[in-house]
Amino acid sequence: MNVPLLDLKAQYAPLREEIRTAIDEVCDAQYFILGPKVVAFEAETAAYCGTKAAIGVSSGSDALIISLMALDIGPGDAVITSPYTFFATVGAIDRVGATPVFVDIDPVTFNCDPAAIENLLANWPDRFAGLTPRVIMPVHLYGQCADMDPIMALAQKHDLAVVEDGAQAIGAEYPAASGTHRAGSMGTTGCFSFFPSKNLGGFGDGGLVTTQDEALAEKLQQLRNHGMNPRYYHKMVGGNFRLDAIQAAVLSVKLRHLDEWHAGRRKNAAYYSSAFEGSAVQTPAMVYAHSDVQQPHIFNQFIIRVPNRDAVKAHLTEQAIGNDIYYPLCLHMQECFAGLGYAEGDFPQAEAATKDVLALPVYPELTEEMQDFVVKSVLEAV
Ligand SMILES: *Cc1c(COP(=O)(O)O)cnc(C)c1O
């Protein structure tokens, strides 16, 4: 049985007419960049995330870059983040000329450990003495929020901005002391990606920045269009970070189904978790599964930890079961960041994760029969 890691054709089939109608409207209007479809989508996503504003941009990577630009982050500034994330998180920091400073992850959630951030700020390394810490950039990895209350408290104490990388976690909820909040609504900005493999995926690249700060929202809107305001007058240099109307049209249709897809993924995750109980397979912990949290995890990825990961991976691949390693090499160990002066052993939890994590198919259209085959195949190999 062939079980892909993700099957977007299965998602598209029941939405085909609805999506093609939405695309047709854009074709008929011939209004392709920004415009009414983007404005409507921004209002819908702001409401969905629980933020005052949402700004459609060209990708998740650009959402991160434009957030840092809007906060005037650049050379001499340090951005505290995770060494265990997709490259774009850290790439964005480097792209604006700032320096990433890493903290280890919590081994249960794979997210930045707030105690490590506190320790870093209290014992700022000598080799970063020339840098000013300006931003904490937590990543809500795999679809579960980082522990935001202590992160926001540290940011407040040290006067830092918080840029949430929510690329994998749109709709994920966090039980803050002040109430339940969605990813992207707690920090200074929230950044999302509509890369096709995310839970809310477009028909191409796309992204979003959310914020509760209306002045910042206006600045972000200008920056995504070359800092232009009014037309052909530029007080600042931005870029072309615009979202196009076809993406917004498709995403608006898909957004209406998003919570039901999240629920399907959670159901599949629960099925795996009970099937692997008592085995050597470590399944993900849903740490915010409290009664008032509807979406404690959106399972963009379902990640198991197994001691003989490479053998399990080879066996699944042989059985035509989609699987992948997110991520095989920490960011502090990447060749392009060698200049930062990190070494193997600096972040033991993140490094350990690279050696034993494996993503299994968890998309909502997966059948029980397919899941049983995945479970059987994993158990054969562990
Ligand atoms: C996907 C992703 C991004 C980048 O999004 P793109 O739309 O592909 O540019 C950034 N951060 C994380 C954690 C991601 O998973």
mmCIF file of C-alpha atoms and ligand atoms in Angstrom:
data_model
loop_
_atom_site.group_PDB
_atom_site.id
_atom_site.type_symbol
_atom_site.label_atom_id
_atom_site.label_comp_id
_atom_site.label_asym_id
_atom_site.label_seq_id
_atom_site.Cartn_x
_atom_site.Cartn_y
_atom_site.Cartn_z
ATOM 1 C CA MET A 1 0.000 0.000 0.000
ATOM 2 C CA ASN A 2 1.346 3.407 -0.988
ATOM 3 C CA VAL A 3 0.864 5.977 1.804
ATOM 4 C CA PRO A 4 2.213 9.405 0.857
ATOM 5 C CA LEU A 5 3.443 11.841 3.505
ATOM 6 C CA LEU A 6 0.856 14.313 2.239
ATOM 7 C CA ASP A 7 -1.897 13.972 -0.378
ATOM 8 C CA LEU A 8 -3.008 17.373 -1.637
ATOM 9 C CA LYS A 9 -5.029 15.829 -4.466
ATOM 10 C CA ALA A 10 -7.310 14.227 -1.868
ATOM 11 C CA GLN A 11 -7.800 17.640 -0.254
ATOM 12 C CA TYR A 12 -8.477 19.335 -3.589
ATOM 13 C CA ALA A 13 -11.016 16.870 -4.997
ATOM 14 C CA PRO A 14 -14.029 17.876 -2.839
ATOM 15 C CA LEU A 15 -13.163 21.607 -3.136
ATOM 16 C CA ARG A 16 -12.501 21.621 -6.863
ATOM 17 C CA GLU A 17 -15.593 23.565 -7.975
ATOM 18 C CA GLU A 18 -15.472 26.049 -5.120
ATOM 19 C CA ILE A 19 -11.798 26.830 -5.716
ATOM 20 C CA ARG A 20 -12.090 27.066 -9.487
ATOM 21 C CA THR A 21 -14.988 29.504 -9.112
ATOM 22 C CA ALA A 22 -12.874 31.674 -6.816
ATOM 23 C CA ILE A 23 -9.959 31.606 -9.277
ATOM 24 C CA ASP A 24 -12.338 32.427 -12.136
ATOM 25 C CA GLU A 25 -13.441 35.552 -10.285
ATOM 26 C CA VAL A 26 -9.838 36.728 -10.249
ATOM 27 C CA CYS A 27 -9.455 35.893 -13.943
ATOM 28 C CA ASP A 28 -12.589 37.866 -14.796
ATOM 29 C CA ALA A 29 -11.559 40.827 -12.662
ATOM 30 C CA GLN A 30 -7.957 40.739 -14.016
ATOM 31 C CA TYR A 31 -6.865 42.220 -10.681
ATOM 32 C CA PHE A 32 -3.869 40.076 -9.733
ATOM 33 C CA ILE A 33 -1.736 41.796 -7.106
ATOM 34 C CA LEU A 34 -3.221 42.783 -3.700
ATOM 35 C CA GLY A 35 -6.742 44.203 -4.298
ATOM 36 C CA PRO A 36 -10.142 43.122 -2.932
ATOM 37 C CA LYS A 37 -9.424 39.354 -2.686
ATOM 38 C CA VAL A 38 -6.331 40.051 -0.584
ATOM 39 C CA VAL A 39 -8.140 42.619 1.588
ATOM 40 C CA ALA A 40 -10.955 40.125 2.232
ATOM 41 C CA PHE A 41 -8.513 37.334 3.062
ATOM 42 C CA GLU A 42 -6.623 39.619 5.449
ATOM 43 C CA ALA A 43 -9.839 40.420 7.331
ATOM 44 C CA GLU A 44 -10.719 36.708 7.532
ATOM 45 C CA THR A 45 -7.282 35.670 8.820
ATOM 46 C CA ALA A 46 -7.098 38.536 11.332
ATOM 47 C CA ALA A 47 -10.439 37.329 12.730
ATOM 48 C CA TYR A 48 -9.253 33.711 12.659
ATOM 49 C CA CYS A 49 -6.005 34.471 14.506
ATOM 50 C CA GLY A 50 -7.616 36.950 16.885
ATOM 51 C CA THR A 51 -5.510 39.936 15.831
ATOM 52 C CA LYS A 52 -6.293 43.548 14.956
ATOM 53 C CA ALA A 53 -4.538 43.265 11.615
ATOM 54 C CA ALA A 54 -3.177 40.780 9.100
ATOM 55 C CA ILE A 55 -0.975 41.685 6.143
ATOM 56 C CA GLY A 56 -0.746 39.290 3.203
ATOM 57 C CA VAL A 57 2.813 38.844 1.960
ATOM 58 C CA SER A 58 4.742 36.799 -0.586
ATOM 59 C CA SER A 59 5.874 33.912 1.652
ATOM 60 C CA GLY A 60 6.436 32.821 5.220
ATOM 61 C CA SER A 61 10.110 33.646 4.828
ATOM 62 C CA ASP A 62 9.201 37.168 3.726
ATOM 63 C CA ALA A 63 6.752 37.500 6.648
ATOM 64 C CA LEU A 64 9.725 36.983 8.977
ATOM 65 C CA ILE A 65 11.987 39.360 7.040
ATOM 66 C CA ILE A 66 9.406 42.138 6.819
ATOM 67 C CA SER A 67 8.604 41.783 10.542
ATOM 68 C CA LEU A 68 12.259 42.375 11.390
ATOM 69 C CA MET A 69 12.445 45.260 8.898
ATOM 70 C CA ALA A 70 9.372 46.882 10.465
ATOM 71 C CA LEU A 71 11.030 46.643 13.880
ATOM 72 C CA ASP A 72 14.207 48.253 12.464
ATOM 73 C CA ILE A 73 16.317 45.205 13.255
ATOM 74 C CA GLY A 74 19.690 45.188 11.519
ATOM 75 C CA PRO A 75 23.458 45.058 11.994
ATOM 76 C CA GLY A 76 24.474 45.053 15.656
ATOM 77 C CA ASP A 77 21.184 43.504 16.767
ATOM 78 C CA ALA A 78 20.780 40.000 18.161
ATOM 79 C CA VAL A 79 17.671 37.875 17.631
ATOM 80 C CA ILE A 80 17.219 34.992 20.059
ATOM 81 C CA THR A 81 15.800 31.882 18.452
ATOM 82 C CA SER A 82 15.836 28.115 18.146
ATOM 83 C CA PRO A 83 18.599 26.141 16.412
ATOM 84 C CA TYR A 84 15.993 23.489 15.591
ATOM 85 C CA THR A 85 13.615 24.913 12.976
ATOM 86 C CA PHE A 86 13.254 25.338 9.234
ATOM 87 C CA PHE A 87 16.123 27.394 7.805
ATOM 88 C CA ALA A 88 13.897 30.404 6.977
ATOM 89 C CA THR A 89 13.576 31.409 10.647
ATOM 90 C CA VAL A 90 17.287 32.014 10.943
ATOM 91 C CA GLY A 91 17.810 32.984 7.320
ATOM 92 C CA ALA A 92 15.490 35.971 7.882
ATOM 93 C CA ILE A 93 17.618 37.195 10.789
ATOM 94 C CA ASP A 94 20.769 37.031 8.686
ATOM 95 C CA ARG A 95 19.076 38.631 5.684
ATOM 96 C CA VAL A 96 18.365 41.848 7.622
ATOM 97 C CA GLY A 97 21.992 41.942 8.814
ATOM 98 C CA ALA A 98 21.235 40.929 12.399
ATOM 99 C CA THR A 99 22.797 38.002 14.271
ATOM 100 C CA PRO A 100 20.946 34.888 15.425
ATOM 101 C CA VAL A 101 21.746 33.823 18.974
ATOM 102 C CA PHE A 102 20.473 30.365 19.752
ATOM 103 C CA VAL A 103 18.943 28.707 22.806
ATOM 104 C CA ASP A 104 18.297 25.005 23.242
ATOM 105 C CA ILE A 105 14.856 23.464 22.900
ATOM 106 C CA ASP A 106 12.542 21.769 25.351
ATOM 107 C CA PRO A 107 12.835 18.063 24.430
ATOM 108 C CA VAL A 108 9.093 17.489 24.950
ATOM 109 C CA THR A 109 7.756 20.205 22.627
ATOM 110 C CA PHE A 110 10.843 20.838 20.446
ATOM 111 C CA ASN A 111 10.232 24.568 21.043
ATOM 112 C CA CYS A 112 12.578 27.195 22.551
ATOM 113 C CA ASP A 113 13.067 26.512 26.237
ATOM 114 C CA PRO A 114 12.118 29.712 28.150
ATOM 115 C CA ALA A 115 14.570 28.804 30.941
ATOM 116 C CA ALA A 116 17.360 28.745 28.343
ATOM 117 C CA ILE A 117 16.317 32.210 27.111
ATOM 118 C CA GLU A 118 16.348 33.510 30.675
ATOM 119 C CA ASN A 119 19.783 32.008 31.237
ATOM 120 C CA LEU A 120 21.139 33.464 27.995
ATOM 121 C CA LEU A 121 19.919 36.969 28.842
ATOM 122 C CA ALA A 122 21.358 36.701 32.370
ATOM 123 C CA ASN A 123 24.711 35.407 31.090
ATOM 124 C CA TRP A 124 25.152 37.091 27.717
ATOM 125 C CA PRO A 125 28.134 35.396 25.971
ATOM 126 C CA ASP A 126 31.323 37.451 25.671
ATOM 127 C CA ARG A 127 31.617 36.828 21.954
ATOM 128 C CA PHE A 128 28.215 38.518 21.460
ATOM 129 C CA ALA A 129 29.110 41.438 23.757
ATOM 130 C CA GLY A 130 28.965 43.878 20.827
ATOM 131 C CA LEU A 131 25.394 42.914 20.001
ATOM 132 C CA THR A 132 22.189 44.249 21.492
ATOM 133 C CA PRO A 133 19.449 41.678 22.089
ATOM 134 C CA ARG A 134 16.349 43.102 20.401
ATOM 135 C CA VAL A 135 13.978 40.278 19.527
ATOM 136 C CA ILE A 136 12.931 36.827 20.683
ATOM 137 C CA MET A 137 11.767 34.715 17.751
ATOM 138 C CA PRO A 138 10.015 31.614 19.111
ATOM 139 C CA VAL A 139 8.971 28.955 16.614
ATOM 140 C CA HIS A 140 5.709 27.063 17.099
ATOM 141 C CA LEU A 141 7.215 23.894 15.689
ATOM 142 C CA TYR A 142 5.145 21.120 14.114
ATOM 143 C CA GLY A 143 1.900 22.920 15.037
ATOM 144 C CA GLN A 144 2.125 23.459 18.796
ATOM 145 C CA CYS A 145 2.799 26.846 20.383
ATOM 146 C CA ALA A 146 5.990 27.629 22.217
ATOM 147 C CA ASP A 147 5.508 28.388 25.922
ATOM 148 C CA MET A 148 4.549 32.019 25.354
ATOM 149 C CA ASP A 149 3.767 33.319 28.875
ATOM 150 C CA PRO A 150 7.354 33.073 30.181
ATOM 151 C CA ILE A 151 8.694 34.214 26.797
ATOM 152 C CA MET A 152 6.496 37.339 26.831
ATOM 153 C CA ALA A 153 7.476 38.024 30.455
ATOM 154 C CA LEU A 154 11.181 37.861 29.540
ATOM 155 C CA ALA A 155 10.588 40.094 26.517
ATOM 156 C CA GLN A 156 8.857 42.660 28.692
ATOM 157 C CA LYS A 157 11.574 42.535 31.348
ATOM 158 C CA HIS A 158 14.377 43.037 28.799
ATOM 159 C CA ASP A 159 12.439 45.336 26.447
ATOM 160 C CA LEU A 160 12.523 42.935 23.501
ATOM 161 C CA ALA A 161 10.081 42.477 20.647
ATOM 162 C CA VAL A 162 8.644 39.011 19.995
ATOM 163 C CA VAL A 163 8.258 37.728 16.432
ATOM 164 C CA GLU A 164 6.338 34.455 16.449
ATOM 165 C CA ASP A 165 7.257 32.040 13.680
ATOM 166 C CA GLY A 166 3.856 30.399 13.349
ATOM 167 C CA ALA A 167 4.491 29.025 9.852
ATOM 168 C CA GLN A 168 3.545 25.516 10.998
ATOM 169 C CA ALA A 169 0.916 26.542 13.537
ATOM 170 C CA ILE A 170 -1.898 28.701 12.150
ATOM 171 C CA GLY A 171 -4.857 28.305 14.526
ATOM 172 C CA ALA A 172 -2.884 26.564 17.277
ATOM 173 C CA GLU A 173 -3.980 27.734 20.711
ATOM 174 C CA TYR A 174 -2.022 28.570 23.839
ATOM 175 C CA PRO A 175 -3.538 28.718 27.329
ATOM 176 C CA ALA A 176 -2.035 31.989 28.554
ATOM 177 C CA ALA A 177 -2.738 33.302 32.042
ATOM 178 C CA SER A 178 -4.815 36.016 30.340
ATOM 179 C CA GLY A 179 -6.925 33.478 28.419
ATOM 180 C CA THR A 180 -6.565 31.198 25.419
ATOM 181 C CA HIS A 181 -4.809 32.835 22.486
ATOM 182 C CA ARG A 182 -4.002 31.697 18.983
ATOM 183 C CA ALA A 183 -0.546 31.584 17.416
ATOM 184 C CA GLY A 184 0.431 34.967 16.056
ATOM 185 C CA SER A 185 -1.753 36.970 18.456
ATOM 186 C CA MET A 186 0.604 37.122 21.435
ATOM 187 C CA GLY A 187 3.876 38.517 20.113
ATOM 188 C CA THR A 188 4.665 41.847 18.460
ATOM 189 C CA THR A 189 4.040 40.118 15.136
ATOM 190 C CA GLY A 190 3.075 36.625 14.041
ATOM 191 C CA CYS A 191 4.375 35.122 10.813
ATOM 192 C CA PHE A 192 2.604 32.489 8.743
ATOM 193 C CA SER A 193 3.362 30.552 5.574
ATOM 194 C CA PHE A 194 0.981 29.271 2.933
ATOM 195 C CA PHE A 195 3.546 26.976 1.348
ATOM 196 C CA PRO A 196 1.433 24.127 -0.083
ATOM 197 C CA SER A 197 2.491 21.621 2.601
ATOM 198 C CA LYS A 198 1.353 23.783 5.530
ATOM 199 C CA ASN A 199 -2.088 23.104 7.028
ATOM 200 C CA LEU A 200 -3.375 26.138 5.119
ATOM 201 C CA GLY A 201 -1.561 25.839 1.805
ATOM 202 C CA GLY A 202 -1.916 27.984 -1.292
ATOM 203 C CA PHE A 203 -1.431 27.217 -4.972
ATOM 204 C CA GLY A 204 2.049 28.667 -4.796
ATOM 205 C CA ASP A 205 3.973 30.784 -2.311
ATOM 206 C CA GLY A 206 2.253 33.080 0.138
ATOM 207 C CA GLY A 207 2.527 34.341 3.692
ATOM 208 C CA LEU A 208 0.985 36.566 6.334
ATOM 209 C CA VAL A 209 2.030 38.857 9.153
ATOM 210 C CA THR A 210 -0.394 39.374 12.028
ATOM 211 C CA THR A 211 -0.188 42.057 14.691
ATOM 212 C CA GLN A 212 -2.200 43.746 17.428
ATOM 213 C CA ASP A 213 -0.351 47.026 16.783
ATOM 214 C CA GLU A 214 -2.171 49.150 14.217
ATOM 215 C CA ALA A 215 0.707 51.563 13.641
ATOM 216 C CA LEU A 216 3.020 48.618 12.986
ATOM 217 C CA ALA A 217 0.409 47.141 10.621
ATOM 218 C CA GLU A 218 0.478 50.325 8.560
ATOM 219 C CA LYS A 219 4.273 50.210 8.394
ATOM 220 C CA LEU A 220 4.166 46.557 7.322
ATOM 221 C CA GLN A 221 1.657 47.414 4.596
ATOM 222 C CA GLN A 222 3.985 50.075 3.234
ATOM 223 C CA LEU A 223 7.110 47.936 3.513
ATOM 224 C CA ARG A 224 5.572 45.106 1.484
ATOM 225 C CA ASN A 225 5.136 47.548 -1.387
ATOM 226 C CA HIS A 226 8.557 49.259 -1.489
ATOM 227 C CA GLY A 227 7.778 51.548 1.449
ATOM 228 C CA MET A 228 5.481 53.488 -0.817
ATOM 229 C CA ASN A 229 3.026 56.028 0.619
ATOM 230 C CA PRO A 230 1.485 57.835 -1.137
ATOM 231 C CA ARG A 231 2.023 56.301 -4.564
ATOM 232 C CA TYR A 232 5.583 56.880 -5.842
ATOM 233 C CA TYR A 233 6.691 58.609 -2.637
ATOM 234 C CA HIS A 234 9.029 56.603 -0.385
ATOM 235 C CA LYS A 235 9.973 57.511 3.186
ATOM 236 C CA MET A 236 11.553 54.103 3.697
ATOM 237 C CA VAL A 237 12.937 51.259 1.620
ATOM 238 C CA GLY A 238 10.776 48.158 1.604
ATOM 239 C CA GLY A 239 10.532 45.538 -1.089
ATOM 240 C CA ASN A 240 8.135 43.574 -3.212
ATOM 241 C CA PHE A 241 6.580 41.364 -0.549
ATOM 242 C CA ARG A 242 3.054 41.408 -2.011
ATOM 243 C CA LEU A 243 0.514 38.589 -1.919
ATOM 244 C CA ASP A 244 -1.323 37.943 -5.171
ATOM 245 C CA ALA A 245 -5.062 37.706 -5.608
ATOM 246 C CA ILE A 246 -5.189 34.116 -6.910
ATOM 247 C CA GLN A 247 -3.491 32.905 -3.730
ATOM 248 C CA ALA A 248 -5.852 34.941 -1.548
ATOM 249 C CA ALA A 249 -8.881 33.597 -3.435
ATOM 250 C CA VAL A 250 -7.785 29.979 -2.984
ATOM 251 C CA LEU A 251 -6.794 30.506 0.640
ATOM 252 C CA SER A 252 -10.140 32.141 1.507
ATOM 253 C CA VAL A 253 -11.935 28.994 0.337
ATOM 254 C CA LYS A 254 -9.552 26.717 2.186
ATOM 255 C CA LEU A 255 -9.692 28.767 5.413
ATOM 256 C CA ARG A 256 -13.350 27.774 5.796
ATOM 257 C CA HIS A 257 -12.261 24.127 6.080
ATOM 258 C CA LEU A 258 -9.143 24.646 8.146
ATOM 259 C CA ASP A 259 -10.454 23.804 11.616
ATOM 260 C CA GLU A 260 -12.048 20.614 10.312
ATOM 261 C CA TRP A 261 -8.690 19.614 8.764
ATOM 262 C CA HIS A 262 -6.898 20.429 12.025
ATOM 263 C CA ALA A 263 -9.412 18.180 13.844
ATOM 264 C CA GLY A 264 -8.812 15.382 11.326
ATOM 265 C CA ARG A 265 -5.072 15.602 11.918
ATOM 266 C CA ARG A 266 -5.594 15.533 15.703
ATOM 267 C CA LYS A 267 -7.804 12.466 15.334
ATOM 268 C CA ASN A 268 -5.135 10.696 13.278
ATOM 269 C CA ALA A 269 -2.468 11.728 15.788
ATOM 270 C CA ALA A 270 -4.541 10.265 18.627
ATOM 271 C CA TYR A 271 -4.957 7.039 16.668
ATOM 272 C CA TYR A 272 -1.200 6.688 16.196
ATOM 273 C CA SER A 273 -0.495 7.581 19.809
ATOM 274 C CA SER A 274 -2.744 4.854 21.168
ATOM 275 C CA ALA A 275 -1.473 2.324 18.595
ATOM 276 C CA PHE A 276 2.160 2.959 19.605
ATOM 277 C CA GLU A 277 1.459 2.855 23.348
ATOM 278 C CA GLY A 278 3.778 0.492 25.194
ATOM 279 C CA SER A 279 6.221 0.293 22.250
ATOM 280 C CA ALA A 280 9.656 1.883 21.836
ATOM 281 C CA VAL A 281 8.047 4.583 19.693
ATOM 282 C CA GLN A 282 7.837 7.939 21.465
ATOM 283 C CA THR A 283 4.807 9.910 20.272
ATOM 284 C CA PRO A 284 4.317 13.693 20.484
ATOM 285 C CA ALA A 285 2.999 15.239 23.680
ATOM 286 C CA MET A 286 0.049 17.609 23.422
ATOM 287 C CA VAL A 287 1.053 19.822 26.336
ATOM 288 C CA TYR A 288 -1.844 22.291 26.160
ATOM 289 C CA ALA A 289 -4.666 19.762 26.072
ATOM 290 C CA HIS A 290 -6.803 21.574 28.637
ATOM 291 C CA SER A 291 -10.575 21.762 28.480
ATOM 292 C CA ASP A 292 -10.655 25.409 27.327
ATOM 293 C CA VAL A 293 -8.151 24.851 24.502
ATOM 294 C CA GLN A 294 -9.911 23.697 21.353
ATOM 295 C CA GLN A 295 -6.800 23.479 19.177
ATOM 296 C CA PRO A 296 -3.844 22.571 21.406
ATOM 297 C CA HIS A 297 -1.939 21.224 18.398
ATOM 298 C CA ILE A 298 -2.634 21.362 14.668
ATOM 299 C CA PHE A 299 -0.186 18.569 13.756
ATOM 300 C CA ASN A 300 1.359 20.088 10.662
ATOM 301 C CA GLN A 301 3.754 17.249 11.364
ATOM 302 C CA PHE A 302 3.351 14.108 13.457
ATOM 303 C CA ILE A 303 6.816 13.397 14.818
ATOM 304 C CA ILE A 304 7.864 10.156 16.452
ATOM 305 C CA ARG A 305 11.190 9.547 18.163
ATOM 306 C CA VAL A 306 12.793 6.150 17.710
ATOM 307 C CA PRO A 307 16.282 5.020 18.714
ATOM 308 C CA ASN A 308 17.051 3.296 15.390
ATOM 309 C CA ARG A 309 15.576 6.087 13.308
ATOM 310 C CA ASP A 310 17.558 5.517 10.115
ATOM 311 C CA ALA A 311 16.587 1.826 10.001
ATOM 312 C CA VAL A 312 12.916 2.692 10.594
ATOM 313 C CA LYS A 313 13.086 5.341 7.883
ATOM 314 C CA ALA A 314 14.629 2.894 5.398
ATOM 315 C CA HIS A 315 11.954 0.291 6.149
ATOM 316 C CA LEU A 316 9.089 2.789 5.706
ATOM 317 C CA THR A 317 10.554 4.023 2.441
ATOM 318 C CA GLU A 318 10.837 0.448 1.237
ATOM 319 C CA GLN A 319 7.149 -0.073 2.110
ATOM 320 C CA ALA A 320 6.216 3.062 0.061
ATOM 321 C CA ILE A 321 5.243 4.967 3.198
ATOM 322 C CA GLY A 322 6.036 8.674 3.039
ATOM 323 C CA ASN A 323 8.272 9.911 5.830
ATOM 324 C CA ASP A 324 10.847 12.624 6.407
ATOM 325 C CA ILE A 325 13.309 14.034 8.889
ATOM 326 C CA TYR A 326 12.459 17.524 10.148
ATOM 327 C CA TYR A 327 15.323 18.430 10.683
ATOM 328 C CA PRO A 328 18.514 16.464 10.053
ATOM 329 C CA LEU A 329 21.007 19.228 10.958
ATOM 330 C CA CYS A 330 20.668 22.029 13.526
ATOM 331 C CA LEU A 331 21.036 25.609 12.336
ATOM 332 C CA HIS A 332 24.103 26.275 14.515
ATOM 333 C CA MET A 333 25.845 23.420 12.660
ATOM 334 C CA GLN A 334 25.094 24.722 9.156
ATOM 335 C CA GLU A 335 28.073 25.666 7.051
ATOM 336 C CA CYS A 336 26.683 29.123 6.283
ATOM 337 C CA PHE A 337 26.570 29.961 10.005
ATOM 338 C CA ALA A 338 30.049 28.673 10.858
ATOM 339 C CA GLY A 339 31.085 32.296 11.451
ATOM 340 C CA LEU A 340 28.829 32.472 14.524
ATOM 341 C CA GLY A 341 31.324 30.291 16.370
ATOM 342 C CA TYR A 342 29.041 27.541 17.608
ATOM 343 C CA ALA A 343 30.188 23.941 17.952
ATOM 344 C CA GLU A 344 28.658 20.507 18.195
ATOM 345 C CA GLY A 345 27.466 19.924 21.755
ATOM 346 C CA ASP A 346 26.283 23.513 22.300
ATOM 347 C CA PHE A 347 22.593 22.525 22.152
ATOM 348 C CA PRO A 348 22.296 18.901 23.270
ATOM 349 C CA GLN A 349 18.491 18.662 23.119
ATOM 350 C CA ALA A 350 18.258 20.074 19.609
ATOM 351 C CA GLU A 351 21.134 17.893 18.433
ATOM 352 C CA ALA A 352 19.567 14.774 19.984
ATOM 353 C CA ALA A 353 16.312 15.487 18.145
ATOM 354 C CA THR A 354 18.065 15.561 14.755
ATOM 355 C CA LYS A 355 19.176 11.966 15.366
ATOM 356 C CA ASP A 356 15.893 10.315 16.354
ATOM 357 C CA VAL A 357 12.909 12.232 14.904
ATOM 358 C CA LEU A 358 10.802 10.951 12.030
ATOM 359 C CA ALA A 359 7.644 12.452 10.504
ATOM 360 C CA LEU A 360 4.785 10.095 9.634
ATOM 361 C CA PRO A 361 1.792 10.829 7.361
ATOM 362 C CA VAL A 362 -0.936 12.560 9.418
ATOM 363 C CA TYR A 363 -2.964 14.466 6.786
ATOM 364 C CA PRO A 364 -6.736 14.428 7.435
ATOM 365 C CA GLU A 365 -7.737 12.272 4.428
ATOM 366 C CA LEU A 366 -5.617 9.351 5.684
ATOM 367 C CA THR A 367 -7.743 6.227 6.211
ATOM 368 C CA GLU A 368 -7.626 3.939 9.228
ATOM 369 C CA GLU A 369 -6.386 1.167 6.962
ATOM 370 C CA MET A 370 -3.479 3.336 5.859
ATOM 371 C CA GLN A 371 -2.677 4.250 9.458
ATOM 372 C CA ASP A 372 -2.747 0.580 10.483
ATOM 373 C CA PHE A 373 -0.247 -0.179 7.734
ATOM 374 C CA VAL A 374 2.026 2.661 8.893
ATOM 375 C CA VAL A 375 1.848 1.464 12.505
ATOM 376 C CA LYS A 376 2.572 -2.145 11.515
ATOM 377 C CA SER A 377 5.529 -1.095 9.382
ATOM 378 C CA VAL A 378 7.007 1.139 12.090
ATOM 379 C CA LEU A 379 6.651 -1.590 14.711
ATOM 380 C CA GLU A 380 8.334 -4.127 12.396
ATOM 381 C CA ALA A 381 11.407 -1.915 12.257
ATOM 382 C CA VAL A 382 11.840 -0.516 15.770
HETATM 383 C C1 LIG B 1 7.592 26.852 6.086
HETATM 384 C C2 LIG B 1 8.304 27.590 7.143
HETATM 385 C C3 LIG B 1 8.813 28.878 6.955
HETATM 386 C C4 LIG B 1 8.896 29.550 5.604
HETATM 387 O O1 LIG B 1 7.754 29.645 4.887
HETATM 388 P P1 LIG B 1 7.810 29.811 3.272
HETATM 389 O O2 LIG B 1 6.408 30.206 2.954
HETATM 390 O O3 LIG B 1 8.203 28.507 2.709
HETATM 391 O O4 LIG B 1 8.777 30.890 2.968
HETATM 392 C C5 LIG B 1 9.358 29.531 8.040
HETATM 393 N N1 LIG B 1 9.439 28.955 9.234
HETATM 394 C C6 LIG B 1 9.006 27.696 9.460
HETATM 395 C C7 LIG B 1 9.109 27.123 10.832
HETATM 396 C C8 LIG B 1 8.427 26.968 8.425
HETATM 397 O O5 LIG B 1 8.011 25.726 8.648
#
